[in-house]
Amino acid sequence: MAENASAIPTAGSLYYWTYYYSPQGFKKVISFIIGCSNSLALAAGICSIDYGFAEEVLAAVVISRDGDFEVTSGKLYGELVAVVVCMGMCTCLASKSIARLQTLSIVSNIFIIVLFFVALPMGTKKNIGSFNNGSFVFGKYKNLSDWNDGW
């Protein structure tokens, strides 16, 4: 009983406090609107993350083929659907499997960050020959777009 009593205000706090602070005649309507908008926001967030991932995967394909791959809206949408389905399948796994995926994700992210901090300076040194000094990095500006330089 104590566990349920302590879980309800945190698990449903958005709806609870909306209902609690709303005017008497609008409690149910406003709580329903908050619930719907929260559900839409969660769905949009997941789709946004998956869309970004699909774009990154297709960008990697374009880079690996030296630009000899055309990304169309259909290919991007197909990739998005595949990512959403895979994410849905992953969320259906047991908690133990999700914990393994989370550990794999953490290790992969740390590895990529370390690789970035090692490979970027090495690649710069090899391809350019030297690093830019501070006055160049923070003092020089070259506008490579059609936009004006500022105000």
mmCIF file of C-alpha atoms in Angstrom:
data_model
loop_
_atom_site.group_PDB
_atom_site.id
_atom_site.type_symbol
_atom_site.label_atom_id
_atom_site.label_comp_id
_atom_site.label_asym_id
_atom_site.label_seq_id
_atom_site.Cartn_x
_atom_site.Cartn_y
_atom_site.Cartn_z
ATOM 1 C CA MET A 1 0.000 0.000 0.000
ATOM 2 C CA ALA A 2 2.784 2.430 0.884
ATOM 3 C CA GLU A 3 4.599 1.624 -2.361
ATOM 4 C CA ASN A 4 1.523 2.383 -4.469
ATOM 5 C CA ALA A 5 0.817 5.578 -2.553
ATOM 6 C CA SER A 6 4.341 6.852 -3.126
ATOM 7 C CA ALA A 7 4.429 5.836 -6.809
ATOM 8 C CA ILE A 8 1.186 7.438 -7.934
ATOM 9 C CA PRO A 9 2.134 11.122 -7.395
ATOM 10 C CA THR A 10 5.438 10.678 -9.242
ATOM 11 C CA ALA A 11 4.276 8.422 -12.068
ATOM 12 C CA GLY A 12 1.226 10.530 -12.841
ATOM 13 C CA SER A 13 2.279 13.846 -11.374
ATOM 14 C CA LEU A 14 1.615 15.786 -14.561
ATOM 15 C CA TYR A 15 -2.030 14.720 -14.604
ATOM 16 C CA TYR A 16 -2.412 14.798 -10.814
ATOM 17 C CA TRP A 17 -1.217 18.373 -10.401
ATOM 18 C CA THR A 18 -3.113 19.522 -13.493
ATOM 19 C CA TYR A 19 -6.280 18.073 -12.001
ATOM 20 C CA TYR A 20 -5.443 19.457 -8.563
ATOM 21 C CA TYR A 21 -4.843 23.067 -9.685
ATOM 22 C CA SER A 22 -7.447 23.329 -12.469
ATOM 23 C CA PRO A 23 -10.729 25.190 -11.965
ATOM 24 C CA GLN A 24 -13.560 22.962 -10.756
ATOM 25 C CA GLY A 25 -15.506 22.752 -14.020
ATOM 26 C CA PHE A 26 -12.458 22.095 -16.230
ATOM 27 C CA LYS A 27 -10.463 19.503 -14.260
ATOM 28 C CA LYS A 28 -11.188 16.512 -16.505
ATOM 29 C CA VAL A 29 -10.973 18.408 -19.793
ATOM 30 C CA ILE A 30 -7.645 20.070 -18.996
ATOM 31 C CA SER A 31 -6.186 16.801 -17.663
ATOM 32 C CA PHE A 32 -7.263 15.068 -20.885
ATOM 33 C CA ILE A 33 -5.664 17.796 -23.029
ATOM 34 C CA ILE A 34 -2.445 17.581 -21.004
ATOM 35 C CA GLY A 35 -2.414 13.795 -21.412
ATOM 36 C CA CYS A 36 -2.947 13.994 -25.176
ATOM 37 C CA SER A 37 -0.318 16.682 -25.659
ATOM 38 C CA ASN A 38 2.150 14.720 -23.525
ATOM 39 C CA SER A 39 1.545 11.592 -25.632
ATOM 40 C CA LEU A 40 2.007 13.572 -28.853
ATOM 41 C CA ALA A 41 5.221 15.105 -27.519
ATOM 42 C CA LEU A 42 6.621 11.683 -26.613
ATOM 43 C CA ALA A 43 5.735 10.260 -30.040
ATOM 44 C CA ALA A 44 7.207 13.286 -31.817
ATOM 45 C CA GLY A 45 10.387 13.039 -29.751
ATOM 46 C CA ILE A 46 10.879 9.389 -30.652
ATOM 47 C CA CYS A 47 10.221 10.073 -34.343
ATOM 48 C CA SER A 48 12.623 13.022 -34.259
ATOM 49 C CA ILE A 49 15.411 10.919 -32.762
ATOM 50 C CA ASP A 50 14.769 8.095 -35.226
ATOM 51 C CA TYR A 51 14.670 10.515 -38.179
ATOM 52 C CA GLY A 52 18.015 11.989 -37.176
ATOM 53 C CA PHE A 53 19.494 8.513 -36.855
ATOM 54 C CA ALA A 54 18.129 7.511 -40.278
ATOM 55 C CA GLU A 55 19.713 10.620 -41.824
ATOM 56 C CA GLU A 56 23.045 9.810 -40.180
ATOM 57 C CA VAL A 57 22.988 6.242 -41.498
ATOM 58 C CA LEU A 58 22.220 7.390 -45.038
ATOM 59 C CA ALA A 59 24.882 10.111 -44.787
ATOM 60 C CA ALA A 60 27.391 7.415 -43.834
ATOM 61 C CA VAL A 61 26.357 5.453 -46.939
ATOM 62 C CA VAL A 62 26.849 8.538 -49.137
ATOM 63 C CA ILE A 63 30.286 9.164 -47.614
ATOM 64 C CA SER A 64 31.338 5.526 -47.949
ATOM 65 C CA ARG A 65 30.405 5.545 -51.646
ATOM 66 C CA ASP A 66 32.114 8.893 -52.351
ATOM 67 C CA GLY A 67 28.805 10.569 -53.159
ATOM 68 C CA ASP A 68 27.701 7.850 -55.575
ATOM 69 C CA PHE A 69 24.430 7.300 -53.718
ATOM 70 C CA GLU A 70 21.354 9.461 -54.017
ATOM 71 C CA VAL A 71 19.243 9.878 -50.909
ATOM 72 C CA THR A 72 15.600 10.236 -51.885
ATOM 73 C CA SER A 73 12.596 10.926 -49.703
ATOM 74 C CA GLY A 74 11.457 7.342 -50.202
ATOM 75 C CA LYS A 75 14.768 5.881 -49.052
ATOM 76 C CA LEU A 76 14.842 8.180 -46.049
ATOM 77 C CA TYR A 77 11.260 7.305 -45.131
ATOM 78 C CA GLY A 78 11.963 3.587 -45.516
ATOM 79 C CA GLU A 79 14.985 3.925 -43.256
ATOM 80 C CA LEU A 80 12.884 5.861 -40.731
ATOM 81 C CA VAL A 81 10.212 3.149 -40.695
ATOM 82 C CA ALA A 82 12.867 0.456 -40.233
ATOM 83 C CA VAL A 83 14.414 2.355 -37.321
ATOM 84 C CA VAL A 84 11.016 2.928 -35.661
ATOM 85 C CA VAL A 85 10.153 -0.770 -36.009
ATOM 86 C CA CYS A 86 13.554 -1.822 -34.630
ATOM 87 C CA MET A 87 13.160 0.581 -31.711
ATOM 88 C CA GLY A 88 9.703 -0.817 -31.021
ATOM 89 C CA MET A 89 11.056 -4.360 -31.087
ATOM 90 C CA CYS A 90 13.897 -3.405 -28.736
ATOM 91 C CA THR A 91 11.471 -1.948 -26.206
ATOM 92 C CA CYS A 92 9.602 -5.251 -26.136
ATOM 93 C CA LEU A 93 12.670 -7.051 -24.810
ATOM 94 C CA ALA A 94 13.053 -8.083 -21.211
ATOM 95 C CA SER A 95 14.626 -5.687 -18.716
ATOM 96 C CA LYS A 96 17.806 -7.751 -18.655
ATOM 97 C CA SER A 97 18.235 -7.352 -22.418
ATOM 98 C CA ILE A 98 17.508 -3.627 -22.239
ATOM 99 C CA ALA A 99 20.160 -3.285 -19.522
ATOM 100 C CA ARG A 100 22.684 -4.987 -21.827
ATOM 101 C CA LEU A 101 21.729 -2.631 -24.669
ATOM 102 C CA GLN A 102 22.152 0.343 -22.351
ATOM 103 C CA THR A 103 25.598 -0.865 -21.270
ATOM 104 C CA LEU A 104 26.570 -1.417 -24.909
ATOM 105 C CA SER A 105 25.352 2.088 -25.763
ATOM 106 C CA ILE A 106 27.332 3.671 -22.929
ATOM 107 C CA VAL A 107 30.522 1.815 -23.859
ATOM 108 C CA SER A 108 30.060 2.657 -27.552
ATOM 109 C CA ASN A 109 29.523 6.351 -26.818
ATOM 110 C CA ILE A 110 32.594 6.549 -24.596
ATOM 111 C CA PHE A 111 34.647 4.743 -27.259
ATOM 112 C CA ILE A 112 33.472 7.125 -29.985
ATOM 113 C CA ILE A 113 34.266 10.181 -27.849
ATOM 114 C CA VAL A 114 37.767 8.889 -27.072
ATOM 115 C CA LEU A 115 38.277 7.956 -30.736
ATOM 116 C CA PHE A 116 37.211 11.454 -31.775
ATOM 117 C CA PHE A 117 39.655 13.112 -29.383
ATOM 118 C CA VAL A 118 42.479 10.865 -30.627
ATOM 119 C CA ALA A 119 41.693 10.656 -34.358
ATOM 120 C CA LEU A 120 40.890 14.323 -34.987
ATOM 121 C CA PRO A 121 44.271 15.701 -33.886
ATOM 122 C CA MET A 122 46.108 12.827 -35.601
ATOM 123 C CA GLY A 123 44.217 13.384 -38.846
ATOM 124 C CA THR A 124 44.792 17.124 -38.711
ATOM 125 C CA LYS A 125 48.508 16.684 -38.091
ATOM 126 C CA LYS A 126 48.811 14.143 -40.927
ATOM 127 C CA ASN A 127 46.666 15.902 -43.556
ATOM 128 C CA ILE A 128 47.386 19.569 -42.849
ATOM 129 C CA GLY A 129 50.783 19.322 -41.210
ATOM 130 C CA SER A 130 50.219 21.701 -38.342
ATOM 131 C CA PHE A 131 47.565 23.014 -36.049
ATOM 132 C CA ASN A 132 46.093 26.492 -36.299
ATOM 133 C CA ASN A 133 47.143 28.900 -33.586
ATOM 134 C CA GLY A 134 44.703 30.570 -31.211
ATOM 135 C CA SER A 135 44.600 33.901 -33.042
ATOM 136 C CA PHE A 136 43.536 32.131 -36.225
ATOM 137 C CA VAL A 137 40.921 29.972 -34.500
ATOM 138 C CA PHE A 138 39.341 32.767 -32.484
ATOM 139 C CA GLY A 139 40.269 35.845 -34.553
ATOM 140 C CA LYS A 140 39.780 35.003 -38.240
ATOM 141 C CA TYR A 141 36.380 34.828 -39.866
ATOM 142 C CA LYS A 142 35.579 33.939 -43.456
ATOM 143 C CA ASN A 143 31.987 34.065 -44.620
ATOM 144 C CA LEU A 144 31.345 31.160 -46.997
ATOM 145 C CA SER A 145 27.619 31.753 -47.351
ATOM 146 C CA ASP A 146 25.245 34.256 -48.913
ATOM 147 C CA TRP A 147 24.316 35.639 -45.495
ATOM 148 C CA ASN A 148 25.730 38.943 -44.304
ATOM 149 C CA ASP A 149 28.547 39.027 -41.750
ATOM 150 C CA GLY A 150 26.386 40.308 -38.945
ATOM 151 C CA TRP A 151 24.923 43.474 -37.833
#
